XYZ file of C-alpha atoms in Angstrom:
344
model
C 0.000 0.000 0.000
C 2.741 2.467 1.044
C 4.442 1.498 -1.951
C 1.742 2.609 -3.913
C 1.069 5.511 -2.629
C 4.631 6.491 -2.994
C 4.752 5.809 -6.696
C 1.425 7.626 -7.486
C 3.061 10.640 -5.401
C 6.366 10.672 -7.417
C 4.083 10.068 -10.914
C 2.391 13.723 -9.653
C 5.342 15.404 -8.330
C 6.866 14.326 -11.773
C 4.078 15.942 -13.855
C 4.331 18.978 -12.107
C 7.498 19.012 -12.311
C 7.231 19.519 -15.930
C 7.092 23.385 -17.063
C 3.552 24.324 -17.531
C 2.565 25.797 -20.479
C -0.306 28.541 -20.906
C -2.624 28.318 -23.571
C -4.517 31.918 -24.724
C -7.343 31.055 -27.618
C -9.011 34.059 -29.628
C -12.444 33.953 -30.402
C -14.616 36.829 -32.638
C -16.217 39.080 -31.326
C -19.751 37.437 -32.190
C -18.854 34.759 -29.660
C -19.432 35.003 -26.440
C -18.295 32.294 -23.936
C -15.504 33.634 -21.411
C -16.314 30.540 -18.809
C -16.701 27.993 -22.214
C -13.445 29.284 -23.212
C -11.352 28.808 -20.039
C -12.552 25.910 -19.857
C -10.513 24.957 -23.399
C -7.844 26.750 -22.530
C -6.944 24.885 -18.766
C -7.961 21.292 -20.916
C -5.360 22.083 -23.902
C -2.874 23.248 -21.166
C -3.190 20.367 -19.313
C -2.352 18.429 -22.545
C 0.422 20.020 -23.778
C 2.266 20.208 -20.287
C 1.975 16.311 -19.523
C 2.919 15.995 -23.289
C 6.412 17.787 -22.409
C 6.275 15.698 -19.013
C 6.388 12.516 -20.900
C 8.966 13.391 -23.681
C 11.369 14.409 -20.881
C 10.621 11.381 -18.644
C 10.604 9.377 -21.670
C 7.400 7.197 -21.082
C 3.548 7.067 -22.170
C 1.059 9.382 -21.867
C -1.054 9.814 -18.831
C -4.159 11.170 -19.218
C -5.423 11.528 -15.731
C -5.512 15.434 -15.867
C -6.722 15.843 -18.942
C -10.609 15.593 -20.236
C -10.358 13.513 -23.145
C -12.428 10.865 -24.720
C -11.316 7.374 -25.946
C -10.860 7.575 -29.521
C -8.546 11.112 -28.929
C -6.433 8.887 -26.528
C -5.905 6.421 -29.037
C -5.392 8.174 -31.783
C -2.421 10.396 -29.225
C -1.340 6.853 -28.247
C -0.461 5.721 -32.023
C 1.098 8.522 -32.576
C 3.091 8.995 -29.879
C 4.309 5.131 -30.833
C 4.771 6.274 -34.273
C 7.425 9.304 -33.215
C 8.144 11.322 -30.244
C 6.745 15.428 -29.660
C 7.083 17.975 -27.682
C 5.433 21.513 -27.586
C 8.456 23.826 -27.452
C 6.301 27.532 -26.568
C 6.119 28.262 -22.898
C 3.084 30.083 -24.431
C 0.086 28.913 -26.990
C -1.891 31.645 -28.769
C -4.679 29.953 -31.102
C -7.789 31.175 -32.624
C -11.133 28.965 -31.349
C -13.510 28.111 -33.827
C -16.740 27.683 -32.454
C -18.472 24.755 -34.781
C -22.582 25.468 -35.992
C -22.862 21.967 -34.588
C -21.490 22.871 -30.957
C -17.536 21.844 -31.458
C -14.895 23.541 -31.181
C -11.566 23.088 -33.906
C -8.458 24.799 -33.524
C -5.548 23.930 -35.789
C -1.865 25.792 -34.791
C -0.620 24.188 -32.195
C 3.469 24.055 -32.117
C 5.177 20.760 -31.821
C 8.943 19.663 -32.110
C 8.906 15.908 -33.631
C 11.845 14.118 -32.286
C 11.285 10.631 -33.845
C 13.867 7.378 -33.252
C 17.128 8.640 -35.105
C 16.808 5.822 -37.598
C 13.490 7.293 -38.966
C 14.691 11.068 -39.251
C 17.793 12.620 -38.216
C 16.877 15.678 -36.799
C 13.765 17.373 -35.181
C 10.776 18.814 -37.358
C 8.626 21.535 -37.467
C 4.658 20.426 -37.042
C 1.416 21.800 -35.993
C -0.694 19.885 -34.555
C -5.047 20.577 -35.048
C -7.341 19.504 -32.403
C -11.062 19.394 -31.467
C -13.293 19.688 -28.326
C -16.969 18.149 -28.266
C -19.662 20.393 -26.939
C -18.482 19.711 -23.383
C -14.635 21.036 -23.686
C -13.586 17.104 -23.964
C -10.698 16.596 -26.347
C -12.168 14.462 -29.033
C -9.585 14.752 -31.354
C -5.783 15.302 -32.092
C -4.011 15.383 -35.141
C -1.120 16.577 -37.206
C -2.242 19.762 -39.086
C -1.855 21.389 -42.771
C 0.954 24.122 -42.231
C -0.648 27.802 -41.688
C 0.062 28.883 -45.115
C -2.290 25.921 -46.866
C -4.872 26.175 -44.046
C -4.640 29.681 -44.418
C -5.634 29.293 -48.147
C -8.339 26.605 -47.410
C -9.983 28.827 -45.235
C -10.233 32.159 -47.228
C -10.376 30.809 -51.125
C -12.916 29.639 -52.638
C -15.814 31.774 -53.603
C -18.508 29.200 -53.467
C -17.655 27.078 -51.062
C -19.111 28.959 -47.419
C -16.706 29.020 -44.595
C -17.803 26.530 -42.147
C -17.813 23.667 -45.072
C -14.611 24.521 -45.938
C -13.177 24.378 -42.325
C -14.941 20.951 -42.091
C -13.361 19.978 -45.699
C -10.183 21.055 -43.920
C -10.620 19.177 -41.059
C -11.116 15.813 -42.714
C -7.909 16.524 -45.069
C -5.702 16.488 -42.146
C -7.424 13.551 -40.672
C -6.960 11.743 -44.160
C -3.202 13.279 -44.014
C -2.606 11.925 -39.948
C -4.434 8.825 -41.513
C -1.287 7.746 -43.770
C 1.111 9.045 -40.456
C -0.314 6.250 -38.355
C -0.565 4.056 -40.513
C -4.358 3.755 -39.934
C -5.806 1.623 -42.905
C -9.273 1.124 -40.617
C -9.981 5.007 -41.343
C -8.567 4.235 -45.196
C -11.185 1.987 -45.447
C -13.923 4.209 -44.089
C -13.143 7.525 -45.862
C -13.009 5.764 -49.324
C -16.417 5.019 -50.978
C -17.218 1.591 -51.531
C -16.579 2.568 -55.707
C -14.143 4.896 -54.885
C -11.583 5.491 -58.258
C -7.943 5.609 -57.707
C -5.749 6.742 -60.395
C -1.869 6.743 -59.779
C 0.411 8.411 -62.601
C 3.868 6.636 -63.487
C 7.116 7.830 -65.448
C 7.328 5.585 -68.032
C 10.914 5.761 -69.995
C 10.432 4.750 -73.702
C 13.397 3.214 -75.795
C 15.792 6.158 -77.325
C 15.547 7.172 -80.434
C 18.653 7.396 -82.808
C 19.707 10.060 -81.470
C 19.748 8.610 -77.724
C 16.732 10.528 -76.866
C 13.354 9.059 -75.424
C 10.818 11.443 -73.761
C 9.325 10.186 -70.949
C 5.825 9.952 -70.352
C 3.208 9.716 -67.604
C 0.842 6.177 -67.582
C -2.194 6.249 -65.413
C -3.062 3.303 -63.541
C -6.698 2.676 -62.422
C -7.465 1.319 -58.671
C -10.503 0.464 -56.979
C -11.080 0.998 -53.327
C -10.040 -2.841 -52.791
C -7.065 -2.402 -55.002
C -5.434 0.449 -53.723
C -6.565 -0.206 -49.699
C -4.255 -3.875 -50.541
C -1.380 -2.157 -51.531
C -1.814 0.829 -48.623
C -1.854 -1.811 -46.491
C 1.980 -3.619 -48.036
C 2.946 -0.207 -47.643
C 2.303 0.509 -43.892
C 3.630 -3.079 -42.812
C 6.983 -2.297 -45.267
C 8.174 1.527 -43.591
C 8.830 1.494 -40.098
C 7.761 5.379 -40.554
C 5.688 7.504 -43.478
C 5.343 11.114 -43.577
C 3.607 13.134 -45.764
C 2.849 16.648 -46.118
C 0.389 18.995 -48.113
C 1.200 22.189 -49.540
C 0.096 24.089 -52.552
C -3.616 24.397 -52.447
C -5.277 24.816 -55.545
C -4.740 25.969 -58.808
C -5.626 25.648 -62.844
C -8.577 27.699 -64.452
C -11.324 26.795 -62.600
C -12.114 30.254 -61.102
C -11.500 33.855 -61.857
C -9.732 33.731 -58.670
C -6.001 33.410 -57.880
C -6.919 31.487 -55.306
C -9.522 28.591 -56.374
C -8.945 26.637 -53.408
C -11.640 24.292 -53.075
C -14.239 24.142 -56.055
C -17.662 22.642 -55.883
C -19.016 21.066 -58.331
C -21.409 22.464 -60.648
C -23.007 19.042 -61.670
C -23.260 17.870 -58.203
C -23.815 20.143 -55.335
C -22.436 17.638 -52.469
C -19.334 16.881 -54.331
C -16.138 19.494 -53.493
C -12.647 18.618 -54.919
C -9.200 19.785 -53.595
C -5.930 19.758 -54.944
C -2.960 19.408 -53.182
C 0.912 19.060 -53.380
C 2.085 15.736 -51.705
C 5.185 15.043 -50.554
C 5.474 11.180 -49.424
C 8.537 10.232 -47.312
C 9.015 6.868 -46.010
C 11.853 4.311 -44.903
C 11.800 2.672 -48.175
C 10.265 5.139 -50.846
C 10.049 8.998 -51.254
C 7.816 10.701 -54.476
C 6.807 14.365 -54.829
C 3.330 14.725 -56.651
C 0.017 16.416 -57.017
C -3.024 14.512 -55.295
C -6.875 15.438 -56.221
C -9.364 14.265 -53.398
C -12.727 14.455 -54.752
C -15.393 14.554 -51.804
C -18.787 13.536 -51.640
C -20.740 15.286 -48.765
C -24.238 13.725 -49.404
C -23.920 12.439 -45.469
C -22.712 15.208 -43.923
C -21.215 13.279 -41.448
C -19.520 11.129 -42.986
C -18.424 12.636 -45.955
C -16.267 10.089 -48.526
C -13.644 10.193 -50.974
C -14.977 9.544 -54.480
C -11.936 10.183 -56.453
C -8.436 10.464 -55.443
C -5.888 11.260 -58.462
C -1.809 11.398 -58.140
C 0.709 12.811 -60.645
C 4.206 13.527 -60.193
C 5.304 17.338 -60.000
C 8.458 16.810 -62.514
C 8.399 14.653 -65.880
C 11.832 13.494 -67.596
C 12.339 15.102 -70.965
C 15.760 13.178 -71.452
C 19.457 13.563 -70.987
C 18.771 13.828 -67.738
C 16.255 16.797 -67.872
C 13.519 17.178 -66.304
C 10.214 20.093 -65.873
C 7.692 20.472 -64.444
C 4.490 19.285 -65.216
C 2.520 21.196 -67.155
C -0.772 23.068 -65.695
C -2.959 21.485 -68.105
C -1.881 18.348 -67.127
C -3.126 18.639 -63.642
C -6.518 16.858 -62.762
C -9.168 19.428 -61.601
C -12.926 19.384 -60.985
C -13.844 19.280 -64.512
C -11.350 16.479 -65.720
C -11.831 13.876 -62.455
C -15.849 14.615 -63.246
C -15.441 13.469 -66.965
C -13.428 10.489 -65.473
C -16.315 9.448 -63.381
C -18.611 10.153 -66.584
C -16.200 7.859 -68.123
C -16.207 4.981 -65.607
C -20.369 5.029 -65.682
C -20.147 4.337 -69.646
């Protein structure tokens, strides 16, 4: 009993031990909730500090004095198995988005990753994007798009009103944190049963006489089953896989500079997004643009009806390469005749 009692007490002299960390979150002015706020401030403190207590004692998570619901846990757990964090800010300043349907998102939170030294050599830069239920409980926690693509998904897009697109950007990073843990269960969720999956390849052709040969890009057609099956070779192959998102939008498709997300005009539930991918892994690394074609007909459970890869760079011989060109790039209007095509 004694000894019990004794290792509890070190556990919470431990924890306090750690430097606390304040947390300030902005709201606008048209909301008005000091006590709900406070509330998610001392909850996301809490977090962060025994996050900082564990990387420095260099053991699990301990959720005791945080309010935070199962799935959050695991999906911190996982990840905290996957690499190593720390918040490195004695001080957070976030801005709270209060959800229509009672949540609360907020998506710039600082972390230091400090993964095994086999898997990457030196610390990285990452925010981190988490939600609170109605209550203040922590329902979710995951690695966010940098500030200067969330920044984009949040103001572009003429059509598109502001709270779908923060929901659209919500479920990017949880389809980005997705391929981080390794998480084919949520793979097989977010794709639609007759999802398409079309992956571009460099194919080299034979030289010419004059020892030329201009590459060229084959597309390869997936189903759900298809590509899930090789997903899943992939995660048990790396002993690590990061990717990251940049670059949102671009092509024709608006007047704007800034298309970011586009809705389509044929369909009023579906909403594509294009993004830069970078894909690093223990085994394999590839630079490329990815389409994600959404269907929001269930609100809450919106699904992926079309996801679309191409590399950024195409060989024009001799060792040459450039980029690829702008017509090239799958947008709303060529995934849509795709789909047209697949229905024939």
């Amino acid at each position: 009993m004694k000894k019990t009692i004794l290792c509890s007490l070190v556990m919470l002299l431990t924890t306090f031990s750690a430097h606390a960390i304040d947390v300030t979150l902005t709201t606008d002015e048209g909301y008005n909730n000091p006590a709900m706020v406070q509330k998610l401030q001392n909850n996301l403190a809490a977090l962060l500090t025994e996050i900082n207590a564990a990387y420095d004692q260099k053991r699990n998570l301990n959720f005791a004095s945080v309010s935070i619901d199962d799935k959050a846990k695991d999906e911190l757990a996982t990840l905290w198995d996957i690499t190593r964090f720390r918040c490195d800010d004695d001080e957070v300043v976030d801005r709270l988005w209060p959800l229509q349907n009672g949540s609360f998102y907020l998506r710039q939170i600082p972390m230091i990753l400090d993964p095994d030294g086999e898997v990457v050599k030196e610390s990285k830069f990452q925010e981190v994007s988490v939600t609170f239920d109605r209550s203040g409980r922590i329902d979710e926690f995951r690695f966010a798009l940098d500030a200067q693509l969330s920044e984009s998904m949040e103001k572009c897009g003429d059509v598109v009103s502001t709270e779908r697109r923060m929901i659209i950007l919500q479920f990017v990073e949880r389809f980005r944190t997705a391929y981080c843990r390794k998480d084919i269960n949520f793979m097989n969720q977010i794709f639609s049963d007759d999802a398409l999956i079309i992956t571009g390849k460099m194919m080299m052709p034979k030289p010419n006489d004059m020892g030329q040969g201009n590459a060229k890009v084959v597309y390869n057609r997936q189903n759900k089953q298809q590509y899930l099956s090789n997903l899943r070779r992939a995660f048990l192959r790396n002993k690590y896989i990061e990717v990251h998102f940049s670059e949102i939008g671009g092509g024709s498709e608006s007047n704007s500079n800034c298309p970011g997300i586009t809705q389509s005009r044929n369909n009023p539930n579906f909403y594509g997004v294009r993004l830069r991918q970078e894909w690093r892994s223990s085994t394999y690394s590839d630079d490329g643009y990815v389409f994600l074609l959404w269907d929001f007909s269930d609100e809450a459970h919106p699904v992926i009806q079309v996801r679309t890869w191409q590399p950024t760079m195409v060989s024009m011989g001799n060792g040459q390469k450039q980029k690829l060109a702008e017509e090239d790039i799958f947008n709303m209007s060529s995934v849509e005749d795709l789909i047209t095509e697949e229905k024939k």
